[in-house]
CSV table of N, CA and C in Angstrom, one decimal:
chain,number,residue,atom,x,y,z
A,12,GLU,N,0.9,-0.9,-0.1
A,12,GLU,CA,0.0,-0.2,0.1
A,12,GLU,C,0.7,1.2,0.1
A,13,SER,N,0.9,2.1,-0.8
A,13,SER,CA,1.5,3.5,-0.9
A,13,SER,C,1.2,4.4,0.0
A,14,ALA,N,1.8,5.2,0.3
A,14,ALA,CA,1.0,6.4,1.1
A,14,ALA,C,0.8,7.2,0.5
A,15,ALA,N,-0.1,8.1,1.1
A,15,ALA,CA,-1.1,9.3,0.4
A,15,ALA,C,0.0,10.6,0.3
A,16,PRO,N,-0.3,11.4,-1.0
A,16,PRO,CA,0.9,12.0,-1.3
A,16,PRO,C,1.0,13.1,-0.3
A,17,ALA,N,2.1,14.0,-0.2
A,17,ALA,CA,2.0,14.9,0.4
A,17,ALA,C,1.3,16.0,-0.1
A,18,ARG,N,0.5,16.8,0.9
A,18,ARG,CA,-0.3,17.9,0.4
A,18,ARG,C,0.9,19.2,-0.1
A,19,GLY,N,0.5,19.8,-0.8
A,19,GLY,CA,1.5,20.9,-1.3
A,19,GLY,C,1.2,22.3,-0.4
A,20,ALA,N,2.4,22.9,-0.2
A,20,ALA,CA,2.0,24.2,0.5
A,20,ALA,C,1.2,25.0,-0.3
A,21,ALA,N,0.8,25.3,-1.6
A,21,ALA,CA,0.1,26.0,-2.2
A,21,ALA,C,-1.4,25.7,-1.6
A,22,GLU,N,-1.7,24.3,-1.2
A,22,GLU,CA,-3.2,24.2,-0.7
A,22,GLU,C,-3.3,24.5,0.6
A,23,MET,N,-2.4,25.4,1.0
A,23,MET,CA,-2.5,25.8,2.6
A,23,MET,C,-3.6,26.5,2.6
A,24,SER,N,-4.4,26.5,3.9
A,24,SER,CA,-5.5,27.7,4.4
A,24,SER,C,-5.2,28.9,4.6
A,25,LEU,N,-5.6,30.1,4.4
A,25,LEU,CA,-5.3,31.5,5.0
A,25,LEU,C,-4.5,31.5,6.5
A,26,GLY,N,-5.4,30.3,7.2
A,26,GLY,CA,-4.9,30.4,9.0
A,26,GLY,C,-3.6,29.7,8.7
A,27,GLU,N,-3.5,28.6,8.0
A,27,GLU,CA,-2.3,27.8,8.2
A,27,GLU,C,-1.2,28.9,7.6
A,28,ARG,N,-1.2,29.8,6.6
A,28,ARG,CA,-0.2,30.6,6.0
A,28,ARG,C,0.4,31.4,7.1
A,29,CYS,N,-0.5,32.0,7.8
A,29,CYS,CA,-0.1,33.0,8.7
A,29,CYS,C,0.3,32.3,9.9
A,30,SER,N,0.1,31.0,10.6
A,30,SER,CA,0.4,30.6,11.4
A,30,SER,C,2.0,30.1,10.8
A,31,SER,N,2.0,29.7,9.8
A,31,SER,CA,3.3,29.6,9.7
A,31,SER,C,4.5,30.6,9.6
A,32,SER,N,4.1,31.8,9.2
A,32,SER,CA,5.0,32.7,9.1
A,32,SER,C,5.4,32.9,10.9
A,33,LEU,N,4.6,33.1,11.6
A,33,LEU,CA,4.6,33.0,13.4
A,33,LEU,C,5.7,31.6,13.8
A,34,THR,N,5.3,30.7,12.9
A,34,THR,CA,6.3,29.2,13.4
A,34,THR,C,7.7,29.2,12.9
A,35,GLY,N,7.5,30.3,12.1
A,35,GLY,CA,8.9,30.4,11.0
A,35,GLY,C,9.7,31.2,12.1
A,36,VAL,N,9.2,32.2,12.7
A,36,VAL,CA,9.8,33.1,13.7
A,36,VAL,C,10.3,31.9,14.6
A,37,SER,N,9.2,31.0,15.5
A,37,SER,CA,10.1,30.3,16.4
A,37,SER,C,10.9,29.4,16.3
A,38,GLN,N,10.7,29.2,14.8
A,38,GLN,CA,11.9,28.0,14.4
A,38,GLN,C,13.5,28.7,14.7
A,39,ILE,N,13.4,30.2,14.6
A,39,ILE,CA,14.9,30.5,14.9
A,39,ILE,C,15.6,30.1,16.4
A,40,PHE,N,14.8,29.8,17.1
A,40,PHE,CA,14.9,29.0,18.6
A,40,PHE,C,14.5,27.9,18.5
A,41,VAL,N,14.7,26.6,17.3
A,41,VAL,CA,14.1,25.4,17.2
A,41,VAL,C,13.2,25.0,18.3
A,42,VAL,N,12.2,25.9,17.8
A,42,VAL,CA,10.8,25.9,18.7
A,42,VAL,C,9.7,25.8,17.4
A,43,ASN,N,9.0,24.9,17.2
A,43,ASN,CA,7.7,24.5,16.4
A,43,ASN,C,6.5,24.7,16.9
A,44,ASP,N,6.0,26.1,17.0
A,44,ASP,CA,4.8,26.6,17.7
A,44,ASP,C,4.7,28.4,17.3
A,45,ALA,N,3.8,28.6,16.7
A,45,ALA,CA,3.0,29.6,16.4
A,45,ALA,C,3.0,30.7,17.6
A,46,ILE,N,2.1,30.2,18.4
A,46,ILE,CA,2.1,31.2,19.9
A,46,ILE,C,3.8,31.5,20.6
A,47,SER,N,4.5,30.5,20.4
A,47,SER,CA,5.9,31.1,20.6
A,47,SER,C,6.6,32.1,19.8
A,48,GLY,N,6.1,31.6,18.6
A,48,GLY,CA,6.5,32.7,17.3
A,48,GLY,C,6.0,34.2,17.7
A,49,ALA,N,4.5,34.0,17.9
A,49,ALA,CA,4.3,35.8,18.3
A,49,ALA,C,5.1,36.2,19.6
A,50,LEU,N,5.1,35.4,20.3
A,50,LEU,CA,5.5,35.8,21.8
A,50,LEU,C,7.2,36.3,21.6
A,51,MET,N,7.8,35.8,20.7
A,51,MET,CA,9.1,36.3,20.2
A,51,MET,C,9.3,37.6,19.3
A,52,LEU,N,8.1,37.3,18.6
A,52,LEU,CA,7.8,38.7,17.8
A,52,LEU,C,7.7,39.9,18.5
A,53,ALA,N,6.8,39.8,19.7
A,53,ALA,CA,6.5,40.6,20.8
A,53,ALA,C,7.7,41.2,21.5
A,54,GLY,N,8.8,40.0,22.1
A,54,GLY,CA,9.9,40.7,22.5
A,54,GLY,C,10.9,41.6,21.4
A,55,ILE,N,10.8,40.9,20.1
A,55,ILE,CA,11.3,41.7,19.2
A,55,ILE,C,11.1,43.2,19.1
A,56,ALA,N,9.4,43.2,19.1
A,56,ALA,CA,8.6,44.6,19.1
A,56,ALA,C,9.2,45.5,20.1
A,57,ALA,N,9.6,44.9,21.0
A,57,ALA,CA,9.8,45.7,22.7
A,57,ALA,C,10.7,46.4,22.1
A,58,TYR,N,11.7,45.9,21.3
A,58,TYR,CA,13.0,46.6,21.2
A,58,TYR,C,12.9,47.4,19.9
A,59,SER,N,12.0,46.9,19.0
A,59,SER,CA,12.1,47.8,17.6
A,59,SER,C,10.8,47.4,16.9
A,60,ALA,N,9.9,48.2,16.9
A,60,ALA,CA,8.5,47.7,15.7
A,60,ALA,C,9.2,47.0,14.5
A,61,GLY,N,10.2,48.1,14.1
A,61,GLY,CA,10.9,47.9,12.7
A,61,GLY,C,11.3,46.5,12.4
A,62,ALA,N,11.9,46.2,13.4
A,62,ALA,CA,13.0,45.0,13.5
A,62,ALA,C,11.7,43.8,13.3
A,63,ALA,N,10.8,43.9,14.4
A,63,ALA,CA,9.7,42.9,14.5
A,63,ALA,C,9.0,42.5,13.0
A,64,ALA,N,8.6,43.9,12.5
A,64,ALA,CA,7.8,43.6,11.4
A,64,ALA,C,8.8,43.0,9.8
A,65,ALA,N,10.1,43.6,9.8
A,65,ALA,CA,11.0,42.8,9.2
A,65,ALA,C,11.2,41.5,9.4
A,66,THR,N,11.0,41.1,10.7
A,66,THR,CA,11.3,39.2,10.9
A,66,THR,C,10.2,38.8,10.5
A,67,LEU,N,8.8,39.2,10.7
A,67,LEU,CA,7.6,38.6,10.2
A,67,LEU,C,7.6,38.4,8.7
A,68,LEU,N,7.9,39.7,8.3
A,68,LEU,CA,8.0,39.8,6.7
A,68,LEU,C,9.0,38.8,6.3
A,69,GLY,N,9.7,38.4,6.2
A,69,GLY,CA,10.8,37.6,6.0
A,69,GLY,C,10.2,36.1,6.1
A,70,SER,N,9.9,35.9,7.0
A,70,SER,CA,9.1,34.7,7.5
A,70,SER,C,7.8,34.3,6.8
A,71,ALA,N,7.2,35.1,6.6
A,71,ALA,CA,6.3,35.2,5.7
A,71,ALA,C,6.5,35.3,3.8
A,72,VAL,N,7.3,35.7,3.5
A,72,VAL,CA,8.1,35.7,2.2
A,72,VAL,C,9.0,34.1,2.2
A,73,GLY,N,9.5,33.7,3.1
A,73,GLY,CA,10.0,32.3,3.1
A,73,GLY,C,8.9,31.4,2.9
A,74,ALA,N,7.9,31.6,3.6
A,74,ALA,CA,6.7,30.6,3.5
A,74,ALA,C,5.8,30.5,2.2
A,75,GLY,N,6.0,32.0,1.8
A,75,GLY,CA,5.0,32.0,0.3
A,75,GLY,C,6.3,31.5,-0.8
A,76,ALA,N,7.7,31.7,-0.6
A,76,ALA,CA,8.3,31.0,-1.4
A,76,ALA,C,8.6,29.3,-1.7
A,77,GLY,N,8.0,28.7,-0.3
A,77,GLY,CA,8.1,27.5,-0.2
A,77,GLY,C,6.8,27.0,-1.0
A,78,ALA,N,5.7,27.9,-0.9
A,78,ALA,CA,4.3,27.4,-1.3
A,78,ALA,C,4.4,27.8,-3.0
A,79,ALA,N,5.3,28.7,-3.6
A,79,ALA,CA,5.5,29.1,-5.0
A,79,ALA,C,6.2,27.8,-5.5
A,80,TRP,N,7.0,27.2,-4.4
A,80,TRP,CA,8.1,26.2,-5.2
A,80,TRP,C,7.5,24.7,-4.8
A,81,GLY,N,6.3,24.6,-4.5
A,81,GLY,CA,5.6,23.3,-4.2
A,81,GLY,C,6.0,22.5,-3.1
A,82,ALA,N,6.4,23.2,-1.8
A,82,ALA,CA,7.0,22.8,-0.7
A,82,ALA,C,5.9,21.8,-0.3
A,83,ASP,N,6.3,20.7,0.7
A,83,ASP,CA,5.5,19.7,1.5
A,83,ASP,C,4.7,21.1,2.5
A,84,ALA,N,3.5,21.0,2.4
A,84,ALA,CA,2.6,22.1,3.6
A,84,ALA,C,3.2,21.6,5.0
A,85,GLU,N,3.6,20.2,4.9
A,85,GLU,CA,3.8,20.4,6.7
A,85,GLU,C,5.1,21.0,7.1
A,86,ASP,N,6.2,21.1,5.9
A,86,ASP,CA,7.4,21.6,6.5
A,86,ASP,C,7.1,22.9,6.4
A,87,VAL,N,6.4,23.4,5.5
A,87,VAL,CA,5.8,25.1,5.6
A,87,VAL,C,5.3,25.3,6.9
A,88,LYS,N,4.1,24.6,7.1
A,88,LYS,CA,3.7,24.8,8.5
A,88,LYS,C,4.4,24.9,9.6
A,89,ALA,N,5.8,23.9,9.5
A,89,ALA,CA,6.5,23.8,10.5
A,89,ALA,C,7.5,24.9,10.9
A,90,GLY,N,7.4,25.6,9.7
A,90,GLY,CA,8.2,26.8,9.7
A,90,GLY,C,9.7,26.8,9.3
A,91,LEU,N,9.9,25.7,8.7
A,91,LEU,CA,11.2,25.3,8.1
A,91,LEU,C,11.3,26.7,6.8
A,92,TRP,N,10.6,27.2,6.0
A,92,TRP,CA,11.0,27.6,5.1
A,92,TRP,C,10.7,29.3,5.7
A,93,GLY,N,10.7,29.3,6.8
A,93,GLY,CA,10.7,30.7,7.6
A,93,GLY,C,11.7,31.5,8.4
A,94,PHE,N,12.5,30.7,9.1
A,94,PHE,CA,13.4,31.1,9.8
A,94,PHE,C,14.5,31.6,9.4
A,95,ASN,N,15.1,30.7,8.3
A,95,ASN,CA,16.5,31.6,7.5
A,95,ASN,C,15.8,32.8,6.9
A,96,PRO,N,14.7,32.9,6.5
A,96,PRO,CA,14.4,34.2,5.7
A,96,PRO,C,13.8,35.3,6.7
A,97,ALA,N,13.6,35.2,7.7
A,97,ALA,CA,13.2,35.9,9.1
A,97,ALA,C,14.6,36.4,9.4
A,98,LEU,N,15.6,35.9,9.7
A,98,LEU,CA,16.8,35.9,10.2
A,98,LEU,C,17.6,37.0,9.1
A,99,THR,N,17.5,36.7,7.8
A,99,THR,CA,18.0,37.4,7.1
A,99,THR,C,17.1,39.1,6.9
A,100,SER,N,15.8,38.9,6.7
A,100,SER,CA,15.2,40.1,7.0
A,100,SER,C,15.6,41.3,8.1
A,101,LEU,N,15.6,40.6,8.9
A,101,LEU,CA,16.0,41.0,10.2
A,101,LEU,C,17.2,41.7,10.6
A,102,ALA,N,18.3,40.8,9.9
A,102,ALA,CA,19.7,41.3,9.5
A,102,ALA,C,19.5,42.7,8.7
A,103,VAL,N,18.9,42.6,7.6
A,103,VAL,CA,18.8,43.7,6.6
A,103,VAL,C,18.5,45.2,7.3
A,104,SER,N,17.3,44.6,8.3
A,104,SER,CA,16.7,46.0,9.0
A,104,SER,C,17.8,46.4,9.9
A,105,ILE,N,18.7,45.7,10.7
A,105,ILE,CA,19.5,46.4,11.7
A,105,ILE,C,20.6,46.8,10.8
A,106,PHE,N,21.4,46.3,9.7
A,106,PHE,CA,22.5,47.2,9.2
A,106,PHE,C,22.4,47.9,8.3
A,107,PHE,N,21.1,48.2,7.6
A,107,PHE,CA,21.0,49.0,6.8
A,107,PHE,C,20.1,50.2,7.3
A,108,VAL,N,20.4,51.4,6.7
A,108,VAL,CA,19.3,52.6,7.1
A,108,VAL,C,18.1,52.7,6.5
A,109,PRO,N,17.0,52.5,6.9
A,109,PRO,CA,15.6,52.5,5.8
A,109,PRO,C,15.3,53.6,5.2
A,110,LEU,N,16.1,53.8,4.2
A,110,LEU,CA,16.0,55.0,3.4
A,110,LEU,C,15.3,54.4,2.3
A,111,GLY,N,13.9,54.8,1.5
A,111,GLY,CA,13.3,54.3,0.4
A,111,GLY,C,12.8,53.2,0.3
A,112,PHE,N,12.7,52.7,-0.7
A,112,PHE,CA,12.3,51.0,-0.8
A,112,PHE,C,13.6,50.1,-1.3
A,113,SER,N,14.5,50.7,-1.5
A,113,SER,CA,15.7,49.8,-1.7
A,113,SER,C,15.7,48.9,-0.5
A,114,PRO,N,16.1,49.2,0.9
A,114,PRO,CA,16.3,48.2,2.0
A,114,PRO,C,14.8,47.1,2.1
A,115,PHE,N,13.8,47.5,1.5
A,115,PHE,CA,12.9,46.7,1.7
A,115,PHE,C,12.8,45.7,0.7
A,116,VAL,N,13.3,46.2,-0.7
A,116,VAL,CA,13.2,45.0,-1.9
A,116,VAL,C,14.3,44.2,-1.2
A,117,LEU,N,15.8,44.7,-0.7
A,117,LEU,CA,16.8,43.8,-0.5
A,117,LEU,C,16.4,42.7,0.6
A,118,ALA,N,15.6,43.3,1.9
A,118,ALA,CA,14.6,42.1,2.8
A,118,ALA,C,14.4,41.3,2.1
A,119,CYS,N,13.5,41.5,1.3
A,119,CYS,CA,12.4,40.7,0.7
A,119,CYS,C,13.4,39.5,-0.4
A,120,GLY,N,14.1,40.1,-1.2
A,120,GLY,CA,15.1,39.4,-2.1
A,120,GLY,C,16.0,38.6,-1.1
A,121,GLY,N,16.4,39.2,-0.1
A,121,GLY,CA,17.2,38.5,0.8
A,121,GLY,C,16.5,36.9,1.2
A,122,ALA,N,15.3,37.4,1.6
A,122,ALA,CA,14.3,36.3,2.2
A,122,ALA,C,14.1,35.3,1.1
A,123,VAL,N,13.9,35.7,-0.3
A,123,VAL,CA,13.7,34.5,-0.9
A,123,VAL,C,15.1,33.7,-1.3
A,124,ALA,N,16.1,34.5,-1.2
A,124,ALA,CA,17.4,34.0,-1.4
A,124,ALA,C,17.8,32.9,-0.4
A,125,SER,N,17.2,33.6,0.5
A,125,SER,CA,17.8,32.4,1.6
A,125,SER,C,16.7,31.0,2.0
A,126,ALA,N,15.7,31.4,1.3
A,126,ALA,CA,14.7,30.1,1.6
A,126,ALA,C,15.4,28.9,0.1
A,127,ALA,N,15.6,29.8,-0.8
A,127,ALA,CA,16.4,29.0,-2.2
A,127,ALA,C,17.7,28.4,-1.5
A,128,ALA,N,18.6,29.0,-0.9
A,128,ALA,CA,19.7,28.7,-0.3
A,128,ALA,C,19.7,27.4,0.9
A,129,THR,N,18.6,27.4,1.6
A,129,THR,CA,18.4,26.6,2.4
A,129,THR,C,18.0,25.3,1.8
A,130,VAL,N,17.0,25.5,0.8
A,130,VAL,CA,16.8,24.1,-0.2
A,130,VAL,C,18.1,23.3,-0.6
A,131,VAL,N,19.0,24.3,-0.9
A,131,VAL,CA,20.3,24.0,-2.0
A,131,VAL,C,21.2,23.6,-0.9
A,132,ILE,N,21.5,23.9,0.1
A,132,ILE,CA,22.4,24.1,1.3
A,132,ILE,C,22.0,22.7,2.1
A,133,SER,N,20.6,22.8,2.5
A,133,SER,CA,20.1,21.3,3.2
A,133,SER,C,20.5,20.0,2.5
A,134,GLY,N,20.0,20.3,0.9
A,134,GLY,CA,20.1,19.0,0.8
A,134,GLY,C,21.6,18.6,0.1
A,135,ALA,N,22.5,19.0,-0.2
A,135,ALA,CA,23.4,18.7,0.0
A,135,ALA,C,24.4,18.5,1.3
A,136,LEU,N,24.0,19.0,2.2
A,136,LEU,CA,24.6,18.7,3.5
A,136,LEU,C,24.1,17.6,4.0
A,137,ARG,N,22.8,17.3,3.6
A,137,ARG,CA,22.2,16.0,4.2
A,137,ARG,C,22.7,15.2,3.4
A,138,GLU,N,23.0,14.9,2.1
A,138,GLU,CA,23.5,14.0,1.3
A,138,GLU,C,24.7,13.6,1.7
A,139,ALA,N,25.8,14.5,1.6
A,139,ALA,CA,27.3,14.3,2.1
A,139,ALA,C,27.4,14.2,3.4
A,140,LEU,N,26.8,14.7,4.3
A,140,LEU,CA,27.4,14.8,5.5
A,140,LEU,C,26.5,14.1,6.7
A,141,GLU,N,25.0,13.8,6.4
A,141,GLU,CA,24.1,13.9,7.2
A,141,GLU,C,23.8,14.6,8.4
A,142,VAL,N,24.0,15.8,8.1
A,142,VAL,CA,23.6,17.0,9.0
A,142,VAL,C,22.9,18.1,8.4
A,143,PRO,N,21.9,18.5,9.3
A,143,PRO,CA,21.2,20.1,8.7
A,143,PRO,C,22.1,21.1,8.5
A,144,SER,N,21.2,22.1,7.8
A,144,SER,CA,22.1,23.6,7.3
A,144,SER,C,22.0,24.4,8.5
A,145,CYS,N,21.1,24.2,9.4
A,145,CYS,CA,20.6,25.2,10.5
A,145,CYS,C,20.7,26.6,9.7
A,146,THR,N,21.6,27.3,10.4
A,146,THR,CA,21.5,28.7,9.8
A,146,THR,C,22.7,29.3,8.8
A,147,LEU,N,23.1,28.1,8.1
A,147,LEU,CA,23.8,28.7,7.4
A,147,LEU,C,23.6,29.3,6.1
A,148,PRO,N,22.4,29.0,5.7
A,148,PRO,CA,22.0,30.0,4.7
A,148,PRO,C,21.5,30.9,5.1
A,149,PHE,N,21.2,31.5,6.0
A,149,PHE,CA,21.0,33.0,6.6
A,149,PHE,C,22.6,33.7,6.5
A,150,CYS,N,23.5,32.9,7.0
A,150,CYS,CA,24.8,33.6,7.2
A,150,CYS,C,25.3,34.1,6.3
A,151,LEU,N,25.3,33.3,5.1
A,151,LEU,CA,25.6,33.4,3.4
A,151,LEU,C,25.1,34.6,3.0
A,152,VAL,N,23.8,34.6,3.3
A,152,VAL,CA,22.9,35.6,2.0
A,152,VAL,C,22.7,36.7,3.1
A,153,ALA,N,23.0,36.9,4.1
A,153,ALA,CA,22.6,37.9,5.1
A,153,ALA,C,24.4,38.4,4.7
A,154,SER,N,25.4,37.9,4.3
A,154,SER,CA,26.6,38.5,4.2
A,154,SER,C,26.6,38.8,3.0
A,155,GLY,N,26.0,38.3,1.9
A,155,GLY,CA,26.0,38.8,0.4
A,155,GLY,C,25.1,40.0,0.6
A,156,CYS,N,23.9,40.4,1.5
A,156,CYS,CA,23.3,41.7,1.2
A,156,CYS,C,24.4,42.6,2.0
A,157,TYR,N,24.7,42.5,3.0
A,157,TYR,CA,25.7,43.2,3.6
A,157,TYR,C,26.8,43.9,2.5
A,158,LEU,N,27.2,43.0,1.8
A,158,LEU,CA,28.3,43.4,0.6
A,158,LEU,C,27.8,44.1,-0.3
A,159,LEU,N,26.0,44.1,-0.7
A,159,LEU,CA,25.8,45.1,-1.4
A,159,LEU,C,25.7,46.5,-1.1
A,160,ALA,N,26.1,47.0,0.2
A,160,ALA,CA,25.7,48.1,0.7
A,160,ALA,C,26.7,49.0,-0.4
A,161,GLY,N,26.4,50.4,-0.4
A,161,GLY,CA,26.9,51.5,-1.4
A,161,GLY,C,27.0,50.8,-2.9
A,162,ARG,N,26.9,49.4,-3.2
A,162,ARG,CA,27.0,48.9,-4.9
A,162,ARG,C,25.7,49.4,-5.2
A,163,LEU,N,24.1,49.2,-4.7
A,163,LEU,CA,23.2,49.5,-5.5
A,163,LEU,C,22.4,50.9,-4.7
A,164,PRO,N,21.9,51.7,-5.5
A,164,PRO,CA,21.2,53.0,-5.1
A,164,PRO,C,20.3,52.9,-3.7
A,165,GLY,N,20.2,53.8,-2.8
A,165,GLY,CA,19.5,53.7,-1.7
A,165,GLY,C,20.0,52.7,-0.6
A,166,LEU,N,21.0,52.0,-0.9
A,166,LEU,CA,21.3,51.0,0.6
A,166,LEU,C,22.8,51.6,0.8
A,167,VAL,N,22.1,52.1,2.0
A,167,VAL,CA,23.0,52.9,2.9
A,167,VAL,C,23.6,51.8,4.3
A,168,LEU,N,24.7,51.7,4.7
A,168,LEU,CA,24.9,51.0,6.1
A,168,LEU,C,24.7,51.8,7.1
A,169,ALA,N,24.4,51.4,8.5
A,169,ALA,CA,24.0,52.1,9.4
A,169,ALA,C,25.3,52.4,10.2
A,170,ALA,N,26.0,53.7,10.4
A,170,ALA,CA,27.1,53.9,11.2
A,170,ALA,C,27.2,52.8,12.0
A,171,ALA,N,26.4,52.8,13.2
A,171,ALA,CA,26.5,52.1,14.4
A,171,ALA,C,24.8,51.1,14.4
A,172,PRO,N,24.7,49.9,13.7
A,172,PRO,CA,23.7,49.5,13.5
A,172,PRO,C,23.5,49.1,15.0
A,173,HIS,N,21.8,49.5,14.9
A,173,HIS,CA,21.0,49.5,16.2
A,173,HIS,C,19.7,48.6,15.7
A,174,SER,N,18.8,49.6,15.4
A,174,SER,CA,17.6,49.0,14.8
A,174,SER,C,17.0,50.3,13.8
A,175,PRO,N,16.0,49.8,12.6
A,175,PRO,CA,15.8,50.8,12.1
A,175,PRO,C,15.5,51.8,12.2
A,176,GLU,N,14.6,52.4,13.4
A,176,GLU,CA,14.4,53.4,14.1
A,176,GLU,C,15.5,54.3,14.2
A,177,ALA,N,16.5,53.3,15.1
A,177,ALA,CA,17.6,54.2,15.6
A,177,ALA,C,18.7,54.4,14.5
A,178,ASN,N,18.5,53.8,13.4
A,178,ASN,CA,19.6,53.8,12.4
A,178,ASN,C,19.2,55.3,11.6
A,179,LEU,N,17.7,55.5,11.8
A,179,LEU,CA,17.4,56.4,10.6
A,179,LEU,C,17.7,57.9,11.2
A,180,ARG,N,17.1,57.9,12.6
A,180,ARG,CA,17.6,58.8,13.1
A,180,ARG,C,19.0,59.4,13.2
A,181,ALA,N,19.7,58.3,13.3
A,181,ALA,CA,21.1,58.7,13.8
A,181,ALA,C,21.6,59.4,12.1
A,182,PHE,N,21.1,58.6,11.1
A,182,PHE,CA,21.6,59.1,9.7
A,182,PHE,C,21.0,60.6,9.4
A,183,ARG,N,19.5,60.7,9.9
A,183,ARG,CA,19.2,62.2,9.8
A,183,ARG,C,20.3,63.0,10.5
A,184,ALA,N,20.2,62.7,11.5
A,184,ALA,CA,21.2,63.8,12.6
A,184,ALA,C,22.6,63.8,12.0
A,185,ALA,N,23.2,63.3,11.5
A,185,ALA,CA,24.7,63.3,10.9
A,185,ALA,C,25.1,64.2,10.0
């Protein structure tokens, strides 16, 4: 008897999609729980609303990439498509001054690149060494994003990275 085919992420309900974005945030700390993800976002928001928004955006973009690429719904619901993209978007929000549309595009593009890198790196490490990729995709993609500073219009590194709000205040005061 063959197993039932896996349900694709594109078939997830709106509630499952929203929940998966929160679970993606919780997976940063290897926790598979949307409520924990919401609490983590609240903690980030206590520090910076902009950083929390970037984190949630990244996780949602990662989950959306999983759905678009035909990922298994259970993997997306478990937040496995969201944690590296969430971290990448958070890093962009911390290291760049939020001037115009460019940092937003970089955060979203970095989230998609992190999702893609997770697929490639996870597959390679699983096959070669039987180990998970953990946050290696985030580290590589966020480093690439950082290196784009000054090379693309509107991407300005923060002089003293802090939070999107503090970075913008410091930039305007300089």
